[in-house]
Amino acid sequence: MIKNHLELRGVSKSFPSFKLNNISLSLPKGYIMGLVGPNGAGKTTTIQLILNMFEKDAGEILVFDKDNIKYENAIKQDLGVVFDSIFYVDSWTVADTERAVSIFYEDWKHDVFSQMAKRFDLPQNKKVSELSRGTQMKLMLACAFSHNAKLLILDEPTSGLDPVIRDEFLEILQDYIKDGDRSVLFSTHITTDLERVADYITLIDQGELIYSGSMDGITGRYCIIKGKPRDLTAELEKDIIGLRKTDVSFEGLIEAKEAAQYKGYVFDAATINDIVIGISKGGTRK
């Protein structure tokens, strides 16, 4: 019985000016994992390695408990992928797209695509180039659902979408995993989306794994500390990640275990966005 739909074990990949180093994560079946980090952190590289678009230098990638290279063709029958821009031919209509994509999947369901097209309001005779960005995202999802993809991999799919369409997109994802047999890896810089739907978070910064685990685990690991400049001691400053100072105040990210020793300061809960920004500005090393 498959426990995890996706596992990375010590995965590394070097480029001339960047290295993804020793990345490990586990996405259990039936859950959504957010993949976060500042621009250039290595999120897209991680996804490309999972999809075998690059050859990894070290480590192991398992999808549905199978090696992602040895069993690539079988794995991709059960994978759905949505990137930040559509990869279908601009001149295809929605109907053309279904015909072209369906030939690659053994378990393609034309009736499911028809249902999804109706649900997503996809006009069959409209060309891909004529669709709004939000509708293009829905077309890619309709294709993924029509071959019963067990794992959705999403790379910045909600970037540039208006709040109403983003809200609908998130509802679709929550509905998708309801049966407990499907999972989602969701890379995005819109962390408020993840706070609504993600069960797990993997945070990468400068190619290094900072955290991979439950949402509660990372939000409980950090908090925001605030105070007046005169109260910022040298010892405290060393413990703050991504310190921001003005003439009248300071604030920054601090690990909860470190915060316990400091009294008389204001502490707020840290959001995922706070954590990503703090780490990108200040790193994790004191």
Coordinates of N, CA and C in Angstrom, one line a residue, residues 142-265:
A142 N -8.5 20.5 -16.3 CA -9.5 19.6 -16.9 C -8.8 18.4 -17.5
C143 N -7.6 18.7 -18.2 CA -6.9 17.6 -18.8 C -6.3 16.7 -17.7
A144 N -5.8 17.2 -16.6 CA -5.2 16.4 -15.6 C -6.3 15.5 -14.9
F145 N -7.5 16.1 -14.7 CA -8.6 15.3 -14.1 C -9.1 14.2 -15.0
S146 N -9.0 14.4 -16.3 CA -9.6 13.5 -17.3 C -8.8 12.2 -17.5
H147 N -7.5 12.2 -17.0 CA -6.8 10.9 -17.0 C -6.6 10.4 -15.6
N148 N -7.4 11.0 -14.7 CA -7.5 10.5 -13.3 C -6.1 10.6 -12.6
A149 N -5.4 11.8 -12.8 CA -4.1 12.0 -12.2 C -4.2 11.8 -10.7
K150 N -3.3 11.1 -10.1 CA -3.2 10.8 -8.7 C -2.4 11.9 -7.9
L151 N -1.5 12.5 -8.7 CA -0.6 13.6 -8.1 C -0.6 14.8 -9.1
L152 N -1.0 15.9 -8.5 CA -0.9 17.2 -9.3 C 0.3 17.9 -8.8
I153 N 1.1 18.4 -9.8 CA 2.3 19.2 -9.5 C 2.0 20.5 -10.2
L154 N 2.0 21.6 -9.3 CA 1.6 22.9 -9.7 C 2.8 23.9 -9.5
D155 N 3.2 24.6 -10.5 CA 4.3 25.5 -10.4 C 3.8 26.9 -10.7
E156 N 3.5 27.7 -9.6 CA 3.0 29.1 -9.7 C 1.7 29.2 -10.5
P157 N 0.7 28.3 -10.3 CA -0.4 28.4 -11.2 C -1.4 29.6 -11.0
T158 N -1.3 30.1 -9.7 CA -2.2 31.2 -9.4 C -1.6 32.6 -9.6
S159 N -0.3 32.6 -10.1 CA 0.3 33.9 -10.3 C -0.4 34.7 -11.3
G160 N -0.8 35.9 -11.0 CA -1.4 36.8 -12.0 C -2.9 36.6 -12.1
L161 N -3.5 35.7 -11.3 CA -4.9 35.5 -11.4 C -5.6 36.4 -10.4
D162 N -6.8 36.9 -10.7 CA -7.5 37.8 -9.8 C -8.0 37.0 -8.6
P163 N -8.3 37.7 -7.5 CA -8.7 37.0 -6.3 C -9.9 36.0 -6.4
V164 N -10.9 36.3 -7.2 CA -12.0 35.5 -7.4 C -11.7 34.2 -8.1
I165 N -10.9 34.3 -9.1 CA -10.4 33.0 -9.8 C -9.5 32.2 -8.9
R166 N -8.6 32.9 -8.2 CA -7.7 32.2 -7.3 C -8.5 31.4 -6.2
D167 N -9.6 32.1 -5.7 CA -10.4 31.4 -4.7 C -11.1 30.2 -5.3
E168 N -11.6 30.3 -6.5 CA -12.2 29.1 -7.2 C -11.2 28.0 -7.4
F169 N -10.0 28.4 -7.8 CA -8.9 27.4 -8.0 C -8.6 26.6 -6.8
L170 N -8.5 27.3 -5.6 CA -8.2 26.6 -4.4 C -9.3 25.7 -4.0
E171 N -10.6 26.1 -4.2 CA -11.7 25.2 -3.9 C -11.6 23.9 -4.8
I172 N -11.2 24.1 -6.0 CA -11.1 22.9 -6.9 C -10.0 22.0 -6.3
L173 N -8.9 22.5 -5.9 CA -7.8 21.7 -5.3 C -8.3 20.9 -4.0
Q174 N -9.0 21.6 -3.2 CA -9.6 21.0 -2.0 C -10.6 19.8 -2.3
D175 N -11.4 20.1 -3.3 CA -12.3 19.1 -3.8 C -11.6 17.9 -4.4
Y176 N -10.5 18.2 -5.1 CA -9.7 17.1 -5.8 C -9.1 16.1 -4.8
I177 N -8.7 16.5 -3.6 CA -8.1 15.6 -2.7 C -9.0 14.9 -1.7
K178 N -10.3 15.3 -1.9 CA -11.3 14.9 -0.9 C -11.4 13.3 -0.7
D179 N -11.2 12.6 -1.8 CA -11.3 11.1 -1.6 C -10.2 10.5 -0.9
G180 N -9.1 11.2 -0.6 CA -8.0 10.7 0.2 C -7.0 9.9 -0.7
D181 N -7.2 9.9 -2.0 CA -6.4 9.1 -2.9 C -5.5 9.9 -3.8
R182 N -5.6 11.2 -3.6 CA -4.9 12.1 -4.5 C -4.1 13.2 -3.7
S183 N -3.0 13.7 -4.3 CA -2.2 14.6 -3.6 C -1.8 15.7 -4.5
V184 N -1.3 16.8 -3.9 CA -0.9 18.0 -4.7 C 0.4 18.6 -4.1
L185 N 1.4 18.8 -5.0 CA 2.6 19.6 -4.7 C 2.4 21.0 -5.4
F186 N 2.3 22.0 -4.5 CA 1.9 23.3 -5.0 C 3.0 24.3 -4.7
S187 N 3.7 24.7 -5.8 CA 4.8 25.7 -5.6 C 4.2 27.1 -5.9
T188 N 4.3 28.0 -5.0 CA 3.7 29.3 -5.2 C 4.4 30.4 -4.3
H189 N 4.4 31.6 -4.7 CA 4.9 32.7 -3.9 C 3.8 33.4 -3.2
I190 N 2.5 33.0 -3.5 CA 1.3 33.6 -2.8 C 1.0 32.7 -1.6
T191 N 1.7 33.0 -0.5 CA 1.7 32.1 0.6 C 0.3 32.1 1.3
T192 N -0.5 33.1 1.1 CA -1.8 33.1 1.7 C -2.7 32.0 1.2
D193 N -2.4 31.6 -0.1 CA -3.1 30.5 -0.7 C -2.8 29.2 0.0
L194 N -1.5 29.0 0.4 CA -1.1 27.8 1.1 C -1.6 27.8 2.5
E195 N -1.7 28.9 3.2 CA -2.2 28.9 4.5 C -3.7 28.5 4.6
R196 N -4.3 28.6 3.4 CA -5.7 28.2 3.3 C -5.8 26.7 3.0
V197 N -5.0 26.1 2.2 CA -5.2 24.8 1.7 C -4.2 23.7 2.0
A198 N -2.9 24.2 2.4 CA -1.8 23.2 2.5 C -1.8 22.6 3.9
D199 N -1.5 21.3 3.9 CA -1.3 20.5 5.1 C 0.2 20.4 5.5
Y200 N 1.0 20.5 4.5 CA 2.5 20.4 4.7 C 3.2 21.5 3.9
I201 N 4.4 21.9 4.4 CA 5.2 22.9 3.8 C 6.6 22.5 3.6
T202 N 7.2 22.7 2.5 CA 8.6 22.6 2.3 C 9.2 23.9 1.9
L203 N 10.1 24.4 2.7 CA 10.8 25.7 2.5 C 12.2 25.5 2.0
I204 N 12.5 26.1 0.9 CA 13.9 26.1 0.3 C 14.4 27.5 0.2
D205 N 15.7 27.7 0.6 CA 16.3 29.0 0.4 C 17.7 28.8 -0.1
Q206 N 18.0 29.5 -1.3 CA 19.4 29.4 -1.9 C 19.8 27.9 -2.1
G207 N 18.8 27.1 -2.5 CA 19.1 25.7 -2.8 C 19.2 24.8 -1.6
E208 N 19.0 25.3 -0.4 CA 19.1 24.5 0.8 C 17.8 24.3 1.4
L209 N 17.5 23.1 1.9 CA 16.3 22.8 2.6 C 16.3 23.4 4.0
I210 N 15.3 24.3 4.3 CA 15.2 24.9 5.6 C 14.2 24.1 6.5
Y211 N 13.1 23.6 5.8 CA 12.1 22.9 6.6 C 11.2 22.1 5.7
S212 N 10.8 20.9 6.1 CA 9.8 20.2 5.4 C 9.0 19.4 6.5
G213 N 7.7 19.7 6.5 CA 6.9 19.0 7.5 C 5.5 19.7 7.6
S214 N 4.8 19.5 8.7 CA 3.4 20.0 8.8 C 3.4 21.6 8.8
M215 N 2.3 22.1 8.4 CA 2.1 23.5 8.4 C 2.2 24.1 9.8
D216 N 1.6 23.4 10.8 CA 1.7 23.8 12.2 C 3.1 23.7 12.7
G217 N 3.9 22.8 12.2 CA 5.3 22.7 12.6 C 6.1 23.9 12.3
I218 N 5.9 24.5 11.1 CA 6.7 25.6 10.7 C 6.2 26.9 11.3
T219 N 4.9 27.1 11.4 CA 4.3 28.3 12.0 C 4.6 28.3 13.5
G220 N 4.7 27.2 14.1 CA 5.0 27.1 15.5 C 6.5 27.2 15.8
R221 N 7.3 27.1 14.8 CA 8.8 27.2 15.0 C 9.3 28.6 15.1
Y222 N 8.5 29.5 14.5 CA 9.0 30.9 14.5 C 7.9 31.9 15.0
C223 N 8.3 33.1 15.4 CA 7.4 34.1 15.7 C 8.0 35.5 15.3
I224 N 7.2 36.5 15.4 CA 7.7 37.9 15.1 C 8.0 38.6 16.4
I225 N 9.1 39.2 16.6 CA 9.5 40.0 17.8 C 9.5 41.4 17.4
K226 N 9.0 42.3 18.3 CA 9.0 43.7 18.0 C 9.4 44.5 19.3
G227 N 9.9 45.6 19.1 CA 10.3 46.5 20.2 C 10.9 47.8 19.8
K228 N 11.4 48.6 20.7 CA 12.0 49.9 20.5 C 13.5 49.7 20.3
P229 N 14.1 50.6 19.5 CA 15.5 50.4 19.2 C 16.4 50.4 20.4
R230 N 16.0 51.1 21.5 CA 16.9 51.1 22.7 C 16.9 49.8 23.4
D231 N 15.9 48.9 23.1 CA 15.8 47.6 23.7 C 16.4 46.5 22.9
L232 N 17.0 46.9 21.8 CA 17.6 45.8 20.9 C 19.1 45.6 21.4
T233 N 19.3 44.6 22.2 CA 20.6 44.2 22.6 C 21.4 43.5 21.6
A234 N 22.7 43.5 21.7 CA 23.6 42.7 20.8 C 23.2 41.3 20.8
E235 N 22.9 40.7 21.9 CA 22.6 39.3 22.0 C 21.3 39.0 21.3
L236 N 20.3 39.9 21.4 CA 19.0 39.7 20.7 C 19.2 39.8 19.2
E237 N 19.9 40.8 18.8 CA 20.1 41.1 17.4 C 20.7 39.9 16.7
K238 N 21.6 39.1 17.4 CA 22.2 37.9 16.8 C 21.1 36.8 16.6
D239 N 20.1 36.8 17.4 CA 19.0 35.8 17.4 C 17.9 36.1 16.4
I240 N 17.9 37.4 15.9 CA 16.8 37.8 15.0 C 17.2 37.5 13.5
I241 N 16.2 36.9 12.8 CA 16.4 36.6 11.4 C 15.7 37.7 10.5
G242 N 16.5 38.3 9.6 CA 15.8 39.3 8.8 C 15.4 40.5 9.6
L243 N 16.3 41.1 10.4 CA 16.0 42.2 11.2 C 15.6 43.5 10.4
R244 N 14.5 44.2 10.8 CA 14.1 45.4 10.1 C 14.1 46.5 11.2
K245 N 14.8 47.6 11.0 CA 15.0 48.7 12.0 C 14.5 50.0 11.4
T246 N 13.9 50.8 12.2 CA 13.6 52.2 11.9 C 14.0 53.0 13.1
D247 N 13.8 54.3 13.0 CA 14.2 55.2 14.1 C 13.3 55.0 15.4
V248 N 12.1 54.4 15.1 CA 11.2 54.2 16.3 C 10.9 52.8 16.7
S249 N 11.3 51.8 15.9 CA 11.0 50.4 16.2 C 11.9 49.5 15.5
F250 N 11.8 48.2 15.9 CA 12.5 47.1 15.2 C 11.5 45.9 15.2
E251 N 11.7 45.1 14.2 CA 11.0 43.8 14.2 C 11.7 42.8 13.4
G252 N 11.5 41.5 13.6 CA 12.1 40.5 12.8 C 11.6 39.1 13.2
L253 N 12.1 38.1 12.5 CA 11.7 36.7 12.8 C 12.7 36.2 13.8
I254 N 12.1 35.4 14.7 CA 13.0 34.7 15.7 C 12.4 33.3 16.0
E255 N 13.3 32.4 16.2 CA 12.8 31.0 16.5 C 12.1 31.0 17.9
A256 N 11.0 30.3 18.0 CA 10.2 30.3 19.2 C 11.1 29.9 20.4
K257 N 12.0 28.9 20.2 CA 12.8 28.4 21.3 C 13.7 29.5 21.8
E258 N 14.1 30.4 20.9 CA 15.0 31.5 21.4 C 14.2 32.6 22.0
A259 N 13.0 32.8 21.5 CA 12.1 33.9 22.0 C 11.8 33.8 23.5
A260 N 11.7 32.5 24.0 CA 11.3 32.3 25.3 C 12.2 33.0 26.4
Q261 N 13.4 33.3 26.0 CA 14.4 33.9 27.0 C 14.2 35.4 27.1
Y262 N 13.5 36.0 26.1 CA 13.4 37.5 26.1 C 12.1 38.0 26.6
K263 N 12.1 38.8 27.6 CA 11.0 39.3 28.3 C 10.8 40.8 27.9
G264 N 9.5 41.2 28.0 CA 9.2 42.7 27.8 C 9.1 43.1 26.3
Y265 N 9.1 42.2 25.4 CA 8.9 42.5 24.0 C 7.6 42.1 23.5

